[in-house]
Short mmCIF file of C-alpha atoms and ligand atoms in Angstrom, two decimals:
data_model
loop_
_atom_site.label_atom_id
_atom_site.label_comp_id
_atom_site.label_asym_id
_atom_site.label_seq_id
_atom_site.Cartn_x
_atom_site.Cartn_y
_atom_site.Cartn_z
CA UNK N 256 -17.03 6.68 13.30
CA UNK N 257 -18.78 4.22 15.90
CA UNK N 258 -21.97 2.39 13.96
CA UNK N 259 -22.59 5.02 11.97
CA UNK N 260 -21.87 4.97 7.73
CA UNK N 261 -20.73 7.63 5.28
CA UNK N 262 -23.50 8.41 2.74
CA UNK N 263 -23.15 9.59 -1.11
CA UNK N 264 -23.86 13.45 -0.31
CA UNK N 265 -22.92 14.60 -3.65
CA UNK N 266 -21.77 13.16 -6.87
CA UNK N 267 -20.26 16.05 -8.74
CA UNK N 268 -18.68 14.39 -11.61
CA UNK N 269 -18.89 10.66 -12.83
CA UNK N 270 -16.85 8.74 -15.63
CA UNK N 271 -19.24 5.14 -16.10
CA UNK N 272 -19.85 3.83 -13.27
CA UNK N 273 -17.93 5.60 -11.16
CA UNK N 274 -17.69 8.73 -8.89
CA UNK N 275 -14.37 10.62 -9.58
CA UNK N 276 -15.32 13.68 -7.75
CA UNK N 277 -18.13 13.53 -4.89
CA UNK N 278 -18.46 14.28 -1.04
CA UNK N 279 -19.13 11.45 1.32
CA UNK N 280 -21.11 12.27 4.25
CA UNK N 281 -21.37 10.73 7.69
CA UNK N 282 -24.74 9.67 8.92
CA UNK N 283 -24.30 10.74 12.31
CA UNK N 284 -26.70 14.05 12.69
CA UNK N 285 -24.13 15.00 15.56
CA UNK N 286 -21.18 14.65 13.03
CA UNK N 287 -21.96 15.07 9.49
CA UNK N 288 -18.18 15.27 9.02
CA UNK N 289 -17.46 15.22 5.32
CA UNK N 290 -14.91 13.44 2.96
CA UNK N 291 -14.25 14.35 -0.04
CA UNK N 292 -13.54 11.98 -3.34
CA UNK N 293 -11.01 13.61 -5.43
CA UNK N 294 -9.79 11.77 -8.98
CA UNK N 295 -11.74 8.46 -8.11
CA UNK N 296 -10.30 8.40 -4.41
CA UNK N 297 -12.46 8.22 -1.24
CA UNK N 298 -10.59 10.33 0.99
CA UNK N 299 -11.59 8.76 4.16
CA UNK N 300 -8.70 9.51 7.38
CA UNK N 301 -9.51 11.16 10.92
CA UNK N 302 -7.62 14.63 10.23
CA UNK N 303 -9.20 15.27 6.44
CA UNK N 304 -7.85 19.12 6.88
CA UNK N 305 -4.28 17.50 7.88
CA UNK N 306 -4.23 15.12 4.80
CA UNK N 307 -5.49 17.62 2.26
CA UNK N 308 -2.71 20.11 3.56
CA UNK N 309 -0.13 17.39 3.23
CA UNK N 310 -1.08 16.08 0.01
CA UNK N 311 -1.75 19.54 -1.31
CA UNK N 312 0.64 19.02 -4.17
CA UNK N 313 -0.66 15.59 -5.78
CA UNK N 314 -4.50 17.08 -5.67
CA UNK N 315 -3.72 20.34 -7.75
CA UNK N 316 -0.73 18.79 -9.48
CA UNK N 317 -2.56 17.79 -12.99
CA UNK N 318 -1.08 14.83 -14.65
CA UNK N 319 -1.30 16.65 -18.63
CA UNK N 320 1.85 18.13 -18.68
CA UNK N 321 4.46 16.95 -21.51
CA UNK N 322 7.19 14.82 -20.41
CA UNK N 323 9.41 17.58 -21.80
CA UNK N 324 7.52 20.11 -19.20
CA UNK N 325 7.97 17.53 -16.37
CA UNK N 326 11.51 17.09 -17.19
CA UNK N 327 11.91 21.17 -16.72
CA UNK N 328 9.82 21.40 -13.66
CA UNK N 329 12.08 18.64 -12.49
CA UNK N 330 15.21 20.89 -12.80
CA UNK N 331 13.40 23.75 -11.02
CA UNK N 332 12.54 22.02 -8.31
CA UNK N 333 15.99 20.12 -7.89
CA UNK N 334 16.80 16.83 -5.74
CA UNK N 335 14.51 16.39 -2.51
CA UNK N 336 11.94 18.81 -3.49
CA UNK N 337 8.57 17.26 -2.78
CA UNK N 338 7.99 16.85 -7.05
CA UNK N 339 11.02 14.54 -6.83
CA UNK N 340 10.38 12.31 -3.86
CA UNK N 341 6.72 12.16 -5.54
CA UNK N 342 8.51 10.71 -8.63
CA UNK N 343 11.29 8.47 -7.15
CA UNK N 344 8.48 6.73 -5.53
CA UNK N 345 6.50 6.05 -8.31
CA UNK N 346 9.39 5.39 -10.26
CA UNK N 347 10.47 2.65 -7.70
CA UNK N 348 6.90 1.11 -7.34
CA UNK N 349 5.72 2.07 -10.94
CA UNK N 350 8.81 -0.20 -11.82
CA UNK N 351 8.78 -2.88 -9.19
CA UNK N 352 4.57 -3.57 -10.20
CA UNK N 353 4.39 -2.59 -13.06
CA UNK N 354 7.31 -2.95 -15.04
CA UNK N 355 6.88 -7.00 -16.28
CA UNK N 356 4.44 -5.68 -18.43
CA UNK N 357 6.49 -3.27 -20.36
CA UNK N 358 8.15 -4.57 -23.60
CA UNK N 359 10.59 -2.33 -23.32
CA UNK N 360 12.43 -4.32 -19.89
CA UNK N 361 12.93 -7.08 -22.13
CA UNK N 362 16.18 -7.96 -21.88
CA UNK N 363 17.45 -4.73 -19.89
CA UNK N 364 20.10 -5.14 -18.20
CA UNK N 365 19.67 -4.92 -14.34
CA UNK N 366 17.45 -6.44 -11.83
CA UNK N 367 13.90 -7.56 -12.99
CA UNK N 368 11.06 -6.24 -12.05
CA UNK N 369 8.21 -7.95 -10.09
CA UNK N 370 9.48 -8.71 -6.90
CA UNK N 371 6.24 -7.76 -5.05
CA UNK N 372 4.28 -10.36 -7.29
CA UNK N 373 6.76 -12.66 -6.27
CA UNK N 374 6.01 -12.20 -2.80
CA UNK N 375 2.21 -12.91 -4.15
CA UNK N 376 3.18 -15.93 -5.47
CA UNK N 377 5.11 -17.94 -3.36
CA UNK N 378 2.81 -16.77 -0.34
CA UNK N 379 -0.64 -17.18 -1.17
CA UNK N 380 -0.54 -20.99 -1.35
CA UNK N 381 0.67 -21.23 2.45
CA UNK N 382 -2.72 -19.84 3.39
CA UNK N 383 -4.42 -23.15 2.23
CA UNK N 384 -8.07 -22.02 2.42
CA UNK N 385 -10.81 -20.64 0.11
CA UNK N 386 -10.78 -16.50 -0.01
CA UNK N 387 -14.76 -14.88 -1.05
CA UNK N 388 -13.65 -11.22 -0.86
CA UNK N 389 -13.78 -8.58 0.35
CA UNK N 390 -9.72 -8.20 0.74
CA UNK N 391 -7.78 -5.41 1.90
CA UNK N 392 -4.51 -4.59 0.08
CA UNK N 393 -3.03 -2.23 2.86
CA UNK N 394 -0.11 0.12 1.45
CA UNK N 395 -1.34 -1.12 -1.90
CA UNK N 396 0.77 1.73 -3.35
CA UNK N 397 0.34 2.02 -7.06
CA UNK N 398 -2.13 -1.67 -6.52
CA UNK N 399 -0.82 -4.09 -8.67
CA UNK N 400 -1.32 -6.35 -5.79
CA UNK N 401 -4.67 -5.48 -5.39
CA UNK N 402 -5.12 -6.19 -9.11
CA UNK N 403 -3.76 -9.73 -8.89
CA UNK N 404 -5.68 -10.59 -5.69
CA UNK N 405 -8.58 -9.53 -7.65
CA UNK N 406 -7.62 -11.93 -10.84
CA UNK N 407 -6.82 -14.70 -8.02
CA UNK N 408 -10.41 -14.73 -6.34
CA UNK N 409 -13.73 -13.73 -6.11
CA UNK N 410 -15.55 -10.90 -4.02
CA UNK N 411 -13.88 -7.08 -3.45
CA UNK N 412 -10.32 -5.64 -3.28
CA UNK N 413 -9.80 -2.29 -1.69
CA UNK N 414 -5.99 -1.03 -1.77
CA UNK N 415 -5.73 1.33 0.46
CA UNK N 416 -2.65 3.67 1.34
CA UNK N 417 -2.04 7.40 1.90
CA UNK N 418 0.13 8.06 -1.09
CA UNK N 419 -2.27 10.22 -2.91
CA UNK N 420 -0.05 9.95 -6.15
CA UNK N 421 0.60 6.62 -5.88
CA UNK N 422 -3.45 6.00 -5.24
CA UNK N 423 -3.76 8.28 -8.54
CA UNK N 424 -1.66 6.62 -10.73
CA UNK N 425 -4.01 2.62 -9.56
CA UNK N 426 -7.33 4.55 -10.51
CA UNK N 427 -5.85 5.45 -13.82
CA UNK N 428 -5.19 2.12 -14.58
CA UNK N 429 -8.56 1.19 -13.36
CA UNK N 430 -10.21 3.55 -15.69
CA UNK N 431 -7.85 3.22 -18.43
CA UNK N 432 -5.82 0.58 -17.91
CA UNK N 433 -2.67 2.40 -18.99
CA UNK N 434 0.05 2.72 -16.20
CA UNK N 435 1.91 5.64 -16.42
CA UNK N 436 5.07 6.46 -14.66
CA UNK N 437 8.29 8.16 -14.35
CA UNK N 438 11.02 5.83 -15.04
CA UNK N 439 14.29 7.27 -13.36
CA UNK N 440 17.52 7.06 -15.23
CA UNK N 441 19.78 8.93 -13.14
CA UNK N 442 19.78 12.35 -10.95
CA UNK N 443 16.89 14.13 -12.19
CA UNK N 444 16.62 12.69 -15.63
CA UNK N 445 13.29 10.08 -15.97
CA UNK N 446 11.85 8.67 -18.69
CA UNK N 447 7.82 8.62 -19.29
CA UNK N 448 6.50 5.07 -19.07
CA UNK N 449 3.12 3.85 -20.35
CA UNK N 450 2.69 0.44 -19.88
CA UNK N 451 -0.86 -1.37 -21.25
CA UNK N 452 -2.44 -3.38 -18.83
CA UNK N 453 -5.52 -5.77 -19.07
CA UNK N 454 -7.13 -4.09 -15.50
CA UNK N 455 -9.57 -2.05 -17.02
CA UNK N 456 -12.88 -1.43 -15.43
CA UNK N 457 -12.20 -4.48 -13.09
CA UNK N 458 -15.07 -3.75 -11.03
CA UNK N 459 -13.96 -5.81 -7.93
CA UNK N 460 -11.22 -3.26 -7.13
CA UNK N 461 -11.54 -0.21 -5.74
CA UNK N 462 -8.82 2.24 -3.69
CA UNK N 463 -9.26 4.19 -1.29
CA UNK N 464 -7.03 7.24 0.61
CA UNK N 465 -7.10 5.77 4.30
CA UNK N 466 -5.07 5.21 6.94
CA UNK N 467 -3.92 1.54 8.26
CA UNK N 468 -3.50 2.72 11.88
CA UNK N 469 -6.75 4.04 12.16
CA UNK N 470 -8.94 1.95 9.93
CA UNK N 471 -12.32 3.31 8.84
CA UNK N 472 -14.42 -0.04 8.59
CA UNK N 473 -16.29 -2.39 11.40
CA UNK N 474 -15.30 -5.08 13.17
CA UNK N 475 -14.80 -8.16 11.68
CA UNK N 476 -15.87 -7.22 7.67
CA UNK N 477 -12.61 -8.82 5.49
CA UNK N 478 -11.64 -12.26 4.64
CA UNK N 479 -8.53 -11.22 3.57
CA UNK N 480 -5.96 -9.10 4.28
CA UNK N 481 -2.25 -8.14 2.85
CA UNK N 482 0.36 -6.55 4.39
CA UNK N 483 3.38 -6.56 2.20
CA UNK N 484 5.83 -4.38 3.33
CA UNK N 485 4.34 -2.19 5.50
CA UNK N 486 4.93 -2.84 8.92
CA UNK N 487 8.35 -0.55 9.33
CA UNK N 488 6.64 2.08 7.61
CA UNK N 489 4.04 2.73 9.75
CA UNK N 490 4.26 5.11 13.28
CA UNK N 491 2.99 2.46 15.48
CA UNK N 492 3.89 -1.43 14.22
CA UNK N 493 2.05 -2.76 16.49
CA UNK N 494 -1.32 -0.73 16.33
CA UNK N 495 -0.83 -1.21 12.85
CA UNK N 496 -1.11 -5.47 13.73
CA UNK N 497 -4.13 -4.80 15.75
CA UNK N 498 -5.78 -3.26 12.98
CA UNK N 499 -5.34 -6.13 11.31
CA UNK N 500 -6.96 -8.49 13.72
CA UNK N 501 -10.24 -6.09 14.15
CA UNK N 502 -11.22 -6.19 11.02
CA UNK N 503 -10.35 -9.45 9.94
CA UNK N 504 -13.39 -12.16 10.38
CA UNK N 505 -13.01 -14.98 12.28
CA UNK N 506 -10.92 -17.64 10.54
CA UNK N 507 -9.67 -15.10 7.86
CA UNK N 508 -6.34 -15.14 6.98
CA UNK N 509 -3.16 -12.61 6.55
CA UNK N 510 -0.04 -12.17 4.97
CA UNK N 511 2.71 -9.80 6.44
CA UNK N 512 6.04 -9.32 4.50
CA UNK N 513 8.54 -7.28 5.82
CA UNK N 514 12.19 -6.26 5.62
CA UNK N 515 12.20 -4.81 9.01
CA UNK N 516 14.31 -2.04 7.84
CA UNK N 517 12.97 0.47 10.87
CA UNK N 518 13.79 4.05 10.89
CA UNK N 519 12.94 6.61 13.11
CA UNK N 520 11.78 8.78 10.15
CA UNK N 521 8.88 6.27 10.24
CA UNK N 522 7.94 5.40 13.98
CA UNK N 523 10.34 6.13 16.94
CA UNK N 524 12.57 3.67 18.01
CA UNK N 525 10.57 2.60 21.42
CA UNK N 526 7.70 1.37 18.41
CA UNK N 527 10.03 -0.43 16.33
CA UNK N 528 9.26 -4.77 16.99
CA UNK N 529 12.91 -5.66 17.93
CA UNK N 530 16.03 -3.82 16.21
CA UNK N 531 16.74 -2.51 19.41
CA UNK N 532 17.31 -3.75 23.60
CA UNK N 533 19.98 -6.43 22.27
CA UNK N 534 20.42 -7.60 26.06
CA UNK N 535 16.59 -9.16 25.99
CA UNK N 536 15.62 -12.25 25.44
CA UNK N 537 14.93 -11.44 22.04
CA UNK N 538 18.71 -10.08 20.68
CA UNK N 539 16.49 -7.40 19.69
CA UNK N 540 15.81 -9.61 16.58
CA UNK N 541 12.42 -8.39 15.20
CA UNK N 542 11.26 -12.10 13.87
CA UNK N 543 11.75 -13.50 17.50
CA UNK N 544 9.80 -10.40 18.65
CA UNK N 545 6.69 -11.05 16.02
CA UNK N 546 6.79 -14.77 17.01
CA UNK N 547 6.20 -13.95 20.32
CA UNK N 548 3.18 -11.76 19.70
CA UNK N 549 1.55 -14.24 17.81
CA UNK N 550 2.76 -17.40 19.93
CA UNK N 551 0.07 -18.85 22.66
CA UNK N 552 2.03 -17.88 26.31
CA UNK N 553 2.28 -15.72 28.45
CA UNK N 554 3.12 -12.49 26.53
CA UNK N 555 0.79 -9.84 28.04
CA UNK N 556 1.28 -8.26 24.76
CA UNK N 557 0.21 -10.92 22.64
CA UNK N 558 -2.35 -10.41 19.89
CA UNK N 559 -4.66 -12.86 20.90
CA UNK N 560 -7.13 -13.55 17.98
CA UNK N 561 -4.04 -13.93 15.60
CA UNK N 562 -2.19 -17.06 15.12
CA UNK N 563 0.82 -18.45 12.76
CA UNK N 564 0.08 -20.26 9.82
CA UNK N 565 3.12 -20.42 8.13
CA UNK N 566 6.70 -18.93 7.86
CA UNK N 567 9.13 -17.60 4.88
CA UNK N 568 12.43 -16.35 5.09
CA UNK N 569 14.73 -14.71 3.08
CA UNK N 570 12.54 -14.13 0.25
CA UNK N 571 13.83 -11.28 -2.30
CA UNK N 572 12.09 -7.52 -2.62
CA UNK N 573 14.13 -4.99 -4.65
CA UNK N 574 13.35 -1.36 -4.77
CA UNK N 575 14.83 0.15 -7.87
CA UNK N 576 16.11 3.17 -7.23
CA UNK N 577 17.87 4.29 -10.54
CA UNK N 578 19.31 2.57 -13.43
CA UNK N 579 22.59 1.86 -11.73
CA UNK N 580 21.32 1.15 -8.22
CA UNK N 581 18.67 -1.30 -6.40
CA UNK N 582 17.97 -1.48 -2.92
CA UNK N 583 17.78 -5.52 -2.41
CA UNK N 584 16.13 -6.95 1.17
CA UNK N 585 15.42 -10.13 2.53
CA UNK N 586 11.60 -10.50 3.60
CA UNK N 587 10.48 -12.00 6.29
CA UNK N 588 6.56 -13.37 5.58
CA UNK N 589 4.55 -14.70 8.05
CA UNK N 590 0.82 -16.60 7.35
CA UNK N 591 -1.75 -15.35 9.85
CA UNK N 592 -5.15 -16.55 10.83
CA UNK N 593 -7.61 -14.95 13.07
CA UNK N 594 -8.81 -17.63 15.69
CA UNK N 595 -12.73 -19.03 14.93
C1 SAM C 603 7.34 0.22 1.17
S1 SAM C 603 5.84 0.60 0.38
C2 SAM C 603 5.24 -1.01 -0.04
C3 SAM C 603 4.27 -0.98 -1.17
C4 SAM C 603 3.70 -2.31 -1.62
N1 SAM C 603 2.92 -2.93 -0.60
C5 SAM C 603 4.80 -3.22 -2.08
O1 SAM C 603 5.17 -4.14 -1.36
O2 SAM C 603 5.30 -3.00 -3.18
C6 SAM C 603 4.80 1.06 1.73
C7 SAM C 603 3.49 1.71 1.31
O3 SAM C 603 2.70 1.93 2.47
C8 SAM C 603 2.13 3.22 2.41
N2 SAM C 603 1.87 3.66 3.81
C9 SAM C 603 2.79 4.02 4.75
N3 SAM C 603 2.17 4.33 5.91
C10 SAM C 603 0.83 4.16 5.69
C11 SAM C 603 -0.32 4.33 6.51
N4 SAM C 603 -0.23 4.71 7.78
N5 SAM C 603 -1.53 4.06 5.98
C12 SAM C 603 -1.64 3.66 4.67
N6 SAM C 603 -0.57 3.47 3.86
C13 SAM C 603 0.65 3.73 4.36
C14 SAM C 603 3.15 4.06 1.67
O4 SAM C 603 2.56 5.21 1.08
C15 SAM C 603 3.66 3.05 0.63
O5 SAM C 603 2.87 3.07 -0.53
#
């Protein structure tokens, strides 16, 4: 997008303050690509036509049918259709940010939720320095993250991750502050969850539909940035670092958690940081290979401007999967700073 912004072209409908259905508009007179905002969302990636075709089924899906409905469509649709990975995740995330809130987990039986604010919470303090917005929340998913970064200090949040649905069900709570989610019992059964949250109209967070590998923002414009885990999720782990270090200012500060738990469904194995070439100097462990990238030496594949702050290990994130099964990992964090 080189030094060139997206304009408002049109604002076709608005709730309050804000657009929830418009078409951004880049400046360029050569370009004058266009993005659209769809339920709140600024759509803002390289391959628009590639995103819209992929996330086809969260913009026409309407979120007004009865839970009875859902539960039928469900059925239809059966295990591993695209309407049930769209609700395991949200049930999983829904749960994990969400779900402290809910009056209802009170005493359940089973792991608690809140793991992610955990992370929150016994990370931010290693950064020891002031934070004046704006932030970046990257794979925010359903943004209770960005939400508490927002309560924690002043200036902007943007979340920001791909999951249209996930991006759907944050601007909801935005506008209404009710999270609403599919809680999943077992198989294809769910429960409909509406939790009441105090996020309402907080008008320092905002999230967008964009991708981390291919940011859409200048050089050097947060003071913040969160990665929590992210990093063996991407295609490209390290591009996905570099990201991170371009748009970060100069003495502004990041937090990566991550289980490493690569996959080649997510980025090919040559990508993956360690978990593989056990005969280097590494043991193909992935926190010797992140040290190294960070550390001041010789590795020509260092990222320069990025330095550690601190280290955590072995901190607990649990992905509920259904009522009789979590998925429990053991995070590595690290505390970054981008050199002055
Ligand atoms: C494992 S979840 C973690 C969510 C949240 N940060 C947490 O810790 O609870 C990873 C998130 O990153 C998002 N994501 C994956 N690849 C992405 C990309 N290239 N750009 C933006 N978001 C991405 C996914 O949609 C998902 O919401």
């Amino acid at each position: 997008m080189g030094d060139y912004q997206l304009e408002i072209g049109s604002v076709l409908t608005k709730k309050k303050d804000r657009v929830v259905e418009g078409i951004l508009i880049c400046s360029n007179p050569e370009c004058r690509c266009e993005y659209p905002i769809i339920d709140g969302i600024p759509i803002i990636v390289a391959d628009i036509r590639e995103f819209v075709r992929q996330s086809a089924f969260s913009i026409v899906k309407r979120n007004n049918s009865s839970e009875e409905i859902e539960s039928l469509l469900g059925d239809c649709m059966g295990p591993g259709s695209m309407y049930d990975s769209i609700r395991q995740y949200l049930s999983s995330y829904g749960y994990d940010h969400y779900g402290d809130l809910d009056p209802d987990e009170c005493g359940q039986p089973g792991v608690r939720p809140g793991s992610a604010l955990h992370l929150l919470s016994e990370t931010l303090p290693g950064m020891m320095q002031p934070i004046d917005g704006p932030i970046l929340d990257l794979g925010c998913s359903v943004g209770r993250t960005s939400f508490e970064l927002s309560r924690n200090f002043n200036g902007l949040v943007l979340g920001i991750d791909l999951n249209l649905t996930m991006l759907q069900a944050a601007v909801k709570v935005l506008e209404t502050g009710i999270f609403t989610y599919p809680k999943r019992m077992l198989g294809l059964a769910y429960d409909r969850k509406m939790i009441k949250t105090d996020f309402m109209d907080d008008e320092n967070v905002d999230f967008w539909a964009c991708d981390v590998l291919n940011l859409p923002f200048p050089d050097a414009l947060f003071s913040f940035g969160l990665s929590f885990n992210l990093l063996d999720c991407v295609g490209d782990p390290y591009l996905h670092l570099q990201e991170i270090e371009r748009v970060l200012k100069s003495g502004a500060g990041a937090i990566i958690s991550t289980p490493y738990d690569w996959s080649p469904n997510a980025s090919p194995v040559e990508r993956w940081l360690g978990g593989h070439s056990q005969r280097s100097e590494a043991k193909g462990k992935s926190e010797i290979v992140l040290r190294s990238l960070f550390a001041k030496g010789g590795n020509p594949h260092a990222i320069k401007n990025l330095e550690l702050v601190f280290e955590k290990e072995n901190l607990p994130w649990t992905v509920r999967v259904h009522h009789r099964s979590y998925m429990n990992y053991s995070v590595h964090v690290m505390g970054l700073r981008k050199s002055l």
